[in-house]
Amino acid sequence: MKRHTRDAYAEALVELGRKRPEVVVLDADLSVSTRTARFAEAFPDRFFNCGIAEQNMLGIAAGLAASGKIPFVSTFAVFASMRACEQIRQSIAYPRLKVRVVASHGGITVGADGASHQCTEDAGVMRAIPNMTVVIPADATETAWAVHQIVDIPGPVYMRLGRPAAPVVYPDASRLRWGKVTLLREGSDVVLLGTGIMVSRCLEASAILEAEGVEAAVGAVSVLKPLDEESVVALARRCGAVVTAEEHSVIGGLGSAVCECLAERYPVPVRRVGIGDVFGQSGEPDQLLAHYGLTPEAIAEAALEVIRRKQS
Amino acid sequence: MLKDGQLQFLQEKARVVRRHVLRMIGLAGSGHPGGSLSCVEVLVTLYFTVMRIRPEDPGWPERDRLVLSKGHAAPALYAVLAERGYFPVEELWTLRKLGSRLQGHPDMRKTPGVEVCTGSLGQGLSQAVGMALAGRMDGADFHVYCLVGDGECEEGQIWEAVMAAAHYRLGNLTVILDHNGLQIDGPIRQVLCPEPFPEKWRAFGWECVEVDGHDFGQLYDSLLRPERPSSVPRVVVAHTVKGKGVSYMENRVEWHGKAPGPELLRIALEELER
């Protein structure tokens, strides 16, 4: 079963809006795509379409937050994280304002629009900014749950959603603990740590590995910053080998975060499955995922390699 | 209209603030004297006559707000805030020092009375728009003032914000444009001319007046909040002199971001004794 994370976002946002009058929503002429149009319909007086002017939008959000509002700001990930990057840094993150940047169209599964609209750098960029919390939910269930979690975090939040419908990982939110790695499968030969849509692909990879007699643990890392280092270290200690999987550049995202942690605290062989140091291109989402090696097979192959490395 | 005696009081405040600014920058060994000195009368008018504020309660929700979009004029703002009682005047001498509440550029989390974090040009006006929107949503009566530099108007984000303020009909927002004509690399007309200002702001849907930015009477009359609720944002183009009050700094581009040494500081303070 698949479901759009942005649909889940919009529904949760309307629900949140009913409970919390201080929640306001801003968009930059993409409210149909990001689905914030649903909030606009429900609460026209609390929705601001800022037009095609992302830098100004993030600044307005800062001013609203400085005046007691809790703005949720949506546009495509590439524009949120980079077009308005310095506005997020200076106007929002530096003063620790409660602005929630919820960016849709993260990663390469944006598809046919090509590299200009595909965002493979956002987690790295946002992770480098002090005070920022960085979230990539695994599916629609977690997205809806996370909307209610992030609203009261005492600082800025960047949350990334995708364009296509994402496989549902969680039937309900009962297993989720904010900020913690969710262990989806026990195993002791290797741990597969995924984020976003790659979580379901890690689960598929674990089935492939099981057929080869390999017991892979699978952990979902939705909060990339602050990273749940205790769980990452514990899983590395138990399994002795780690594969990370993300729809993001191998520079700066989950793979980097895990390597930074393990290099200092518990070095074990690691392979980062992600997009190499290249731009994307036009194509269908599944074609692109295959082209850039973001498949269950590629994760399983990486797992076998790190297992060999730990044994040698 | 200013009342009798007010003019003298304001002139005296401006003189004291200028001396603070120079001493602060001199002691820090770095900072931006030119653009701090050009906006002294604007800030003194706002904080000592126009704005509804409670220095003893900087977070008072109904307070008027001043967003210093040209954040490098922080010394002028700090000096005015100290004179207005937000923090002790002695603290001014810690400007730019490690651990100080007075950062090189304004920090709302460190300094009482500072409303936003600025310093990266072009961003303050957007935040002022957000504040004005929030005020209107809450039915609050506060007015938002935003001090923008003329060179700063080369930033595209300024015009995004100018467009938005008119679109959202923010009559509770007033911009003061510190039009001193100079930026780091030279006259704004030579570097990248952002003029003509009145025509541009009016074309974007703003009401515009031009004043002598060192004339308290003109500033006071133009900065008073509208008597009746308005739906049109207002810009006051304040014609100013960069480095105003110090003979060797006035209209000199090299004093944008340089601290006077001990001897030049002594001369400047002497000039401001009378």
CSV table of N, CA, C and O in Angstrom, one decimal, chain B residues 82-172:
chain,number,residue,atom,x,y,z
B,82,ALA,N,20.4,52.0,25.3
B,82,ALA,CA,21.0,52.2,26.6
B,82,ALA,C,20.5,53.5,27.2
B,82,ALA,O,20.2,53.6,28.4
B,83,GLU,N,20.5,54.6,26.4
B,83,GLU,CA,20.1,55.9,26.8
B,83,GLU,C,18.6,55.8,27.2
B,83,GLU,O,18.1,56.6,28.1
B,84,ARG,N,17.9,54.9,26.6
B,84,ARG,CA,16.4,54.8,26.9
B,84,ARG,C,16.2,53.9,28.1
B,84,ARG,O,15.0,53.7,28.5
B,85,GLY,N,17.2,53.3,28.6
B,85,GLY,CA,17.1,52.5,29.8
B,85,GLY,C,16.9,51.0,29.7
B,85,GLY,O,16.6,50.3,30.7
B,86,TYR,N,17.2,50.5,28.5
B,86,TYR,CA,17.0,49.0,28.3
B,86,TYR,C,18.2,48.3,29.0
B,86,TYR,O,18.0,47.1,29.4
B,87,PHE,N,19.3,48.9,29.1
B,87,PHE,CA,20.5,48.3,29.8
B,87,PHE,C,21.4,49.4,30.2
B,87,PHE,O,21.3,50.5,29.6
B,88,PRO,N,22.4,49.1,31.1
B,88,PRO,CA,23.3,50.2,31.5
B,88,PRO,C,24.2,50.8,30.4
B,88,PRO,O,24.7,50.0,29.6
B,89,VAL,N,24.4,52.1,30.5
B,89,VAL,CA,25.3,52.7,29.5
B,89,VAL,C,26.7,52.1,29.5
B,89,VAL,O,27.3,51.9,28.5
B,90,GLU,N,27.1,51.7,30.7
B,90,GLU,CA,28.5,51.2,30.8
B,90,GLU,C,28.7,49.9,29.9
B,90,GLU,O,29.8,49.6,29.5
B,91,GLU,N,27.5,49.2,29.7
B,91,GLU,CA,27.6,48.0,28.9
B,91,GLU,C,28.0,48.2,27.5
B,91,GLU,O,28.5,47.3,26.8
B,92,LEU,N,27.8,49.5,27.0
B,92,LEU,CA,28.1,49.8,25.7
B,92,LEU,C,29.6,49.6,25.3
B,92,LEU,O,29.9,49.2,24.2
B,93,TRP,N,30.4,49.7,26.4
B,93,TRP,CA,31.9,49.6,26.1
B,93,TRP,C,32.3,48.1,25.9
B,93,TRP,O,33.5,47.8,25.7
B,94,THR,N,31.3,47.2,26.0
B,94,THR,CA,31.7,45.8,25.8
B,94,THR,C,31.4,45.4,24.3
B,94,THR,O,31.6,44.2,24.0
B,95,LEU,N,30.9,46.3,23.5
B,95,LEU,CA,30.6,46.0,22.1
B,95,LEU,C,31.6,45.2,21.4
B,95,LEU,O,32.8,45.5,21.5
B,96,ARG,N,31.2,44.1,20.8
B,96,ARG,CA,32.0,43.2,20.0
B,96,ARG,C,33.1,42.4,20.7
B,96,ARG,O,34.0,41.8,20.2
B,97,LYS,N,33.0,42.4,22.1
B,97,LYS,CA,33.9,41.7,22.9
B,97,LYS,C,33.3,40.3,23.2
B,97,LYS,O,32.1,40.1,23.3
B,98,LEU,N,34.2,39.3,23.4
B,98,LEU,CA,33.8,38.0,23.7
B,98,LEU,C,32.9,37.9,24.9
B,98,LEU,O,33.2,38.5,26.0
B,99,GLY,N,31.7,37.3,24.8
B,99,GLY,CA,30.8,37.2,25.9
B,99,GLY,C,29.9,38.3,26.1
B,99,GLY,O,29.0,38.3,26.9
B,100,SER,N,30.0,39.4,25.3
B,100,SER,CA,29.2,40.6,25.4
B,100,SER,C,27.7,40.3,24.9
B,100,SER,O,27.5,39.5,24.0
B,101,ARG,N,26.8,41.0,25.5
B,101,ARG,CA,25.4,40.9,25.0
B,101,ARG,C,25.3,41.8,23.8
B,101,ARG,O,24.2,41.8,23.1
B,102,LEU,N,26.3,42.6,23.5
B,102,LEU,CA,26.2,43.5,22.4
B,102,LEU,C,27.1,43.0,21.2
B,102,LEU,O,28.3,43.2,21.1
B,103,GLN,N,26.5,42.2,20.4
B,103,GLN,CA,27.2,41.5,19.3
B,103,GLN,C,27.5,42.6,18.2
B,103,GLN,O,26.9,43.6,18.1
B,104,GLY,N,28.4,42.2,17.3
B,104,GLY,CA,28.7,43.1,16.2
B,104,GLY,C,27.5,43.5,15.3
B,104,GLY,O,27.4,44.6,14.8
B,105,HIS,N,26.6,42.6,15.2
B,105,HIS,CA,25.3,42.8,14.6
B,105,HIS,C,24.2,42.4,15.5
B,105,HIS,O,24.4,41.5,16.3
B,106,PRO,N,23.0,43.0,15.4
B,106,PRO,CA,21.9,42.8,16.4
B,106,PRO,C,21.5,41.3,16.6
B,106,PRO,O,21.3,40.6,15.7
B,107,ASP,N,21.4,41.0,17.9
B,107,ASP,CA,21.0,39.6,18.3
B,107,ASP,C,19.8,39.7,19.3
B,107,ASP,O,20.0,40.1,20.4
B,108,MET,N,18.6,39.4,18.8
B,108,MET,CA,17.4,39.5,19.6
B,108,MET,C,17.4,38.6,20.9
B,108,MET,O,16.7,38.9,21.8
B,109,ARG,N,18.3,37.6,20.9
B,109,ARG,CA,18.3,36.7,22.0
B,109,ARG,C,19.3,37.2,23.1
B,109,ARG,O,19.3,36.7,24.2
B,110,LYS,N,20.1,38.1,22.7
B,110,LYS,CA,21.1,38.6,23.7
B,110,LYS,C,20.8,40.0,24.2
B,110,LYS,O,21.1,40.2,25.4
B,111,THR,N,20.3,40.9,23.4
B,111,THR,CA,20.2,42.3,23.8
B,111,THR,C,18.8,42.7,24.1
B,111,THR,O,17.9,42.6,23.2
B,112,PRO,N,18.5,43.1,25.3
B,112,PRO,CA,17.2,43.6,25.6
B,112,PRO,C,16.8,44.8,24.7
B,112,PRO,O,17.6,45.7,24.5
B,113,GLY,N,15.6,44.7,24.1
B,113,GLY,CA,15.1,45.7,23.2
B,113,GLY,C,15.4,45.5,21.7
B,113,GLY,O,14.8,46.1,20.9
B,114,VAL,N,16.3,44.5,21.4
B,114,VAL,CA,16.5,44.2,20.0
B,114,VAL,C,15.5,43.2,19.6
B,114,VAL,O,15.2,42.2,20.2
B,115,GLU,N,14.8,43.5,18.4
B,115,GLU,CA,13.6,42.7,18.0
B,115,GLU,C,14.0,41.5,17.1
B,115,GLU,O,13.2,40.5,17.1
B,116,VAL,N,15.0,41.6,16.3
B,116,VAL,CA,15.3,40.6,15.4
B,116,VAL,C,16.8,40.4,15.2
B,116,VAL,O,17.6,41.3,15.7
B,117,CYS,N,17.2,39.3,14.6
B,117,CYS,CA,18.7,39.1,14.3
B,117,CYS,C,18.9,39.6,12.8
B,117,CYS,O,18.3,39.1,11.9
B,118,THR,N,19.7,40.6,12.7
B,118,THR,CA,19.9,41.1,11.4
B,118,THR,C,21.5,41.3,11.2
B,118,THR,O,22.2,40.9,12.1
B,119,GLY,N,21.9,41.8,10.1
B,119,GLY,CA,23.3,41.9,9.8
B,119,GLY,C,23.6,41.4,8.4
B,119,GLY,O,24.4,41.9,7.7
B,120,SER,N,22.8,40.4,7.9
B,120,SER,CA,22.8,40.0,6.5
B,120,SER,C,21.8,40.9,5.8
B,120,SER,O,20.6,40.8,6.1
B,121,LEU,N,22.2,41.8,5.0
B,121,LEU,CA,21.3,42.8,4.5
B,121,LEU,C,20.2,42.2,3.6
B,121,LEU,O,20.3,41.2,3.0
B,122,GLY,N,19.0,42.9,3.7
B,122,GLY,CA,17.9,42.6,2.9
B,122,GLY,C,16.9,41.7,3.6
B,122,GLY,O,15.8,41.5,3.1
B,123,GLN,N,17.2,41.3,4.8
B,123,GLN,CA,16.3,40.3,5.5
B,123,GLN,C,15.3,40.9,6.5
B,123,GLN,O,14.3,40.4,6.8
B,124,GLY,N,15.7,42.1,7.0
B,124,GLY,CA,14.9,42.6,8.1
B,124,GLY,C,13.5,43.0,7.7
B,124,GLY,O,12.5,42.9,8.5
B,125,LEU,N,13.4,43.6,6.5
B,125,LEU,CA,12.0,44.1,6.1
B,125,LEU,C,11.0,42.9,6.0
B,125,LEU,O,9.9,43.1,6.4
B,126,SER,N,11.5,41.8,5.5
B,126,SER,CA,10.6,40.6,5.5
B,126,SER,C,10.1,40.3,6.9
B,126,SER,O,8.9,39.9,7.1
B,127,GLN,N,11.0,40.3,7.8
B,127,GLN,CA,10.6,40.0,9.2
B,127,GLN,C,9.6,41.1,9.7
B,127,GLN,O,8.7,40.7,10.5
B,128,ALA,N,9.8,42.3,9.4
B,128,ALA,CA,8.9,43.4,9.8
B,128,ALA,C,7.5,43.1,9.2
B,128,ALA,O,6.5,43.3,9.8
B,129,VAL,N,7.5,42.6,7.9
B,129,VAL,CA,6.2,42.3,7.3
B,129,VAL,C,5.5,41.2,8.1
B,129,VAL,O,4.3,41.3,8.4
B,130,GLY,N,6.3,40.2,8.5
B,130,GLY,CA,5.7,39.1,9.3
B,130,GLY,C,5.1,39.6,10.6
B,130,GLY,O,4.1,39.2,11.1
B,131,MET,N,5.9,40.6,11.3
B,131,MET,CA,5.4,41.1,12.6
B,131,MET,C,4.1,41.9,12.4
B,131,MET,O,3.2,41.8,13.2
B,132,ALA,N,4.1,42.7,11.3
B,132,ALA,CA,2.9,43.5,11.0
B,132,ALA,C,1.7,42.6,10.7
B,132,ALA,O,0.6,42.9,11.2
B,133,LEU,N,1.9,41.5,10.0
B,133,LEU,CA,0.9,40.6,9.7
B,133,LEU,C,0.3,40.0,11.0
B,133,LEU,O,-0.9,39.9,11.2
B,134,ALA,N,1.3,39.6,11.9
B,134,ALA,CA,0.9,39.0,13.2
B,134,ALA,C,0.1,40.0,14.0
B,134,ALA,O,-0.9,39.6,14.6
B,135,GLY,N,0.5,41.2,14.0
B,135,GLY,CA,-0.2,42.2,14.8
B,135,GLY,C,-1.6,42.4,14.3
B,135,GLY,O,-2.6,42.5,15.1
B,136,ARG,N,-1.8,42.4,13.0
B,136,ARG,CA,-3.1,42.5,12.4
B,136,ARG,C,-4.0,41.3,12.7
B,136,ARG,O,-5.2,41.5,13.1
B,137,MET,N,-3.4,40.1,12.6
B,137,MET,CA,-4.2,38.9,12.9
B,137,MET,C,-4.7,38.9,14.3
B,137,MET,O,-5.8,38.5,14.6
B,138,ASP,N,-3.9,39.5,15.2
B,138,ASP,CA,-4.3,39.5,16.7
B,138,ASP,C,-5.1,40.7,17.0
B,138,ASP,O,-5.4,40.9,18.2
B,139,GLY,N,-5.3,41.6,16.1
B,139,GLY,CA,-6.0,42.8,16.4
B,139,GLY,C,-5.2,43.7,17.4
B,139,GLY,O,-5.8,44.5,18.1
B,140,ALA,N,-3.9,43.5,17.3
B,140,ALA,CA,-3.1,44.3,18.2
B,140,ALA,C,-2.8,45.7,17.7
B,140,ALA,O,-2.9,45.9,16.4
B,141,ASP,N,-2.6,46.6,18.5
B,141,ASP,CA,-2.5,48.0,18.1
B,141,ASP,C,-1.1,48.5,17.8
B,141,ASP,O,-0.8,49.6,17.6
B,142,PHE,N,-0.1,47.6,17.9
B,142,PHE,CA,1.3,48.1,17.7
B,142,PHE,C,1.6,48.4,16.3
B,142,PHE,O,1.0,47.9,15.3
B,143,HIS,N,2.6,49.3,16.1
B,143,HIS,CA,3.1,49.7,14.8
B,143,HIS,C,4.5,49.1,14.6
B,143,HIS,O,5.3,49.1,15.6
B,144,VAL,N,4.8,48.7,13.4
B,144,VAL,CA,6.2,48.2,13.1
B,144,VAL,C,7.0,49.2,12.3
B,144,VAL,O,6.5,49.7,11.2
B,145,TYR,N,8.2,49.5,12.8
B,145,TYR,CA,9.1,50.4,12.0
B,145,TYR,C,10.2,49.6,11.6
B,145,TYR,O,10.7,48.7,12.3
B,146,CYS,N,10.7,49.9,10.4
B,146,CYS,CA,11.9,49.1,9.9
B,146,CYS,C,12.8,50.1,9.2
B,146,CYS,O,12.5,50.9,8.3
B,147,LEU,N,14.1,50.1,9.7
B,147,LEU,CA,15.1,51.0,9.2
B,147,LEU,C,16.0,50.2,8.1
B,147,LEU,O,16.6,49.2,8.5
B,148,VAL,N,15.9,50.7,6.9
B,148,VAL,CA,16.5,50.1,5.8
B,148,VAL,C,17.6,51.0,5.2
B,148,VAL,O,17.4,52.2,5.2
B,149,GLY,N,18.7,50.4,4.8
B,149,GLY,CA,19.7,51.3,4.1
B,149,GLY,C,19.5,51.5,2.7
B,149,GLY,O,18.7,50.7,2.1
B,150,ASP,N,20.1,52.5,2.1
B,150,ASP,CA,19.8,52.7,0.7
B,150,ASP,C,20.6,51.7,-0.2
B,150,ASP,O,20.0,51.1,-1.1
B,151,GLY,N,21.8,51.4,0.2
B,151,GLY,CA,22.5,50.4,-0.5
B,151,GLY,C,21.9,49.0,-0.4
B,151,GLY,O,21.9,48.2,-1.3
B,152,GLU,N,21.2,48.9,0.8
B,152,GLU,CA,20.5,47.6,1.1
B,152,GLU,C,19.5,47.3,0.0
B,152,GLU,O,19.1,46.2,-0.2
B,153,CYS,N,18.9,48.4,-0.6
B,153,CYS,CA,17.9,48.2,-1.6
B,153,CYS,C,18.4,47.6,-2.8
B,153,CYS,O,17.6,47.4,-3.8
B,154,GLU,N,19.7,47.3,-2.9
B,154,GLU,CA,20.2,46.5,-4.0
B,154,GLU,C,19.8,45.0,-3.8
B,154,GLU,O,19.9,44.2,-4.8
B,155,GLU,N,19.5,44.6,-2.6
B,155,GLU,CA,19.1,43.2,-2.4
B,155,GLU,C,17.7,43.0,-2.9
B,155,GLU,O,16.8,43.7,-2.6
B,156,GLY,N,17.5,41.9,-3.7
B,156,GLY,CA,16.2,41.6,-4.3
B,156,GLY,C,15.2,41.3,-3.3
B,156,GLY,O,14.0,41.6,-3.5
B,157,GLN,N,15.6,40.8,-2.1
B,157,GLN,CA,14.6,40.4,-1.1
B,157,GLN,C,13.8,41.6,-0.6
B,157,GLN,O,12.7,41.5,-0.2
B,158,ILE,N,14.5,42.8,-0.6
B,158,ILE,CA,13.8,44.0,-0.1
B,158,ILE,C,12.6,44.2,-1.0
B,158,ILE,O,11.5,44.5,-0.5
B,159,TRP,N,12.7,44.1,-2.3
B,159,TRP,CA,11.6,44.4,-3.2
B,159,TRP,C,10.5,43.3,-3.1
B,159,TRP,O,9.3,43.5,-3.3
B,160,GLU,N,10.9,42.0,-2.8
B,160,GLU,CA,9.9,41.0,-2.5
B,160,GLU,C,9.1,41.4,-1.3
B,160,GLU,O,7.9,41.3,-1.3
B,161,ALA,N,9.8,42.0,-0.3
B,161,ALA,CA,9.0,42.4,0.9
B,161,ALA,C,8.2,43.6,0.7
B,161,ALA,O,7.1,43.7,1.2
B,162,VAL,N,8.7,44.5,-0.1
B,162,VAL,CA,8.0,45.8,-0.5
B,162,VAL,C,6.7,45.4,-1.2
B,162,VAL,O,5.6,45.9,-0.9
B,163,MET,N,6.8,44.4,-2.1
B,163,MET,CA,5.6,43.9,-2.8
B,163,MET,C,4.6,43.3,-1.9
B,163,MET,O,3.4,43.6,-2.0
B,164,ALA,N,5.1,42.5,-1.0
B,164,ALA,CA,4.3,41.7,-0.1
B,164,ALA,C,3.5,42.7,0.9
B,164,ALA,O,2.3,42.6,1.1
B,165,ALA,N,4.2,43.7,1.4
B,165,ALA,CA,3.6,44.6,2.4
B,165,ALA,C,2.4,45.4,1.7
B,165,ALA,O,1.4,45.6,2.4
B,166,ALA,N,2.6,45.8,0.5
B,166,ALA,CA,1.5,46.5,-0.2
B,166,ALA,C,0.4,45.5,-0.5
B,166,ALA,O,-0.8,45.8,-0.3
B,167,HIS,N,0.7,44.3,-0.9
B,167,HIS,CA,-0.3,43.3,-1.2
B,167,HIS,C,-1.1,42.9,0.0
B,167,HIS,O,-2.3,42.8,-0.1
B,168,TYR,N,-0.4,42.8,1.1
B,168,TYR,CA,-1.2,42.5,2.4
B,168,TYR,C,-1.8,43.7,3.1
B,168,TYR,O,-2.3,43.6,4.1
B,169,ARG,N,-1.6,44.9,2.4
B,169,ARG,CA,-2.2,46.1,2.9
B,169,ARG,C,-1.8,46.5,4.3
B,169,ARG,O,-2.7,46.7,5.2
B,170,LEU,N,-0.5,46.5,4.6
B,170,LEU,CA,0.0,46.6,5.9
B,170,LEU,C,0.2,48.1,6.3
B,170,LEU,O,1.3,48.7,6.2
B,171,GLY,N,-0.9,48.7,6.7
B,171,GLY,CA,-0.9,50.1,7.1
B,171,GLY,C,-0.2,50.3,8.5
B,171,GLY,O,0.1,51.4,8.9
B,172,ASN,N,0.1,49.2,9.2
B,172,ASN,CA,0.8,49.2,10.5
B,172,ASN,C,2.3,49.1,10.3
B,172,ASN,O,3.0,48.7,11.2
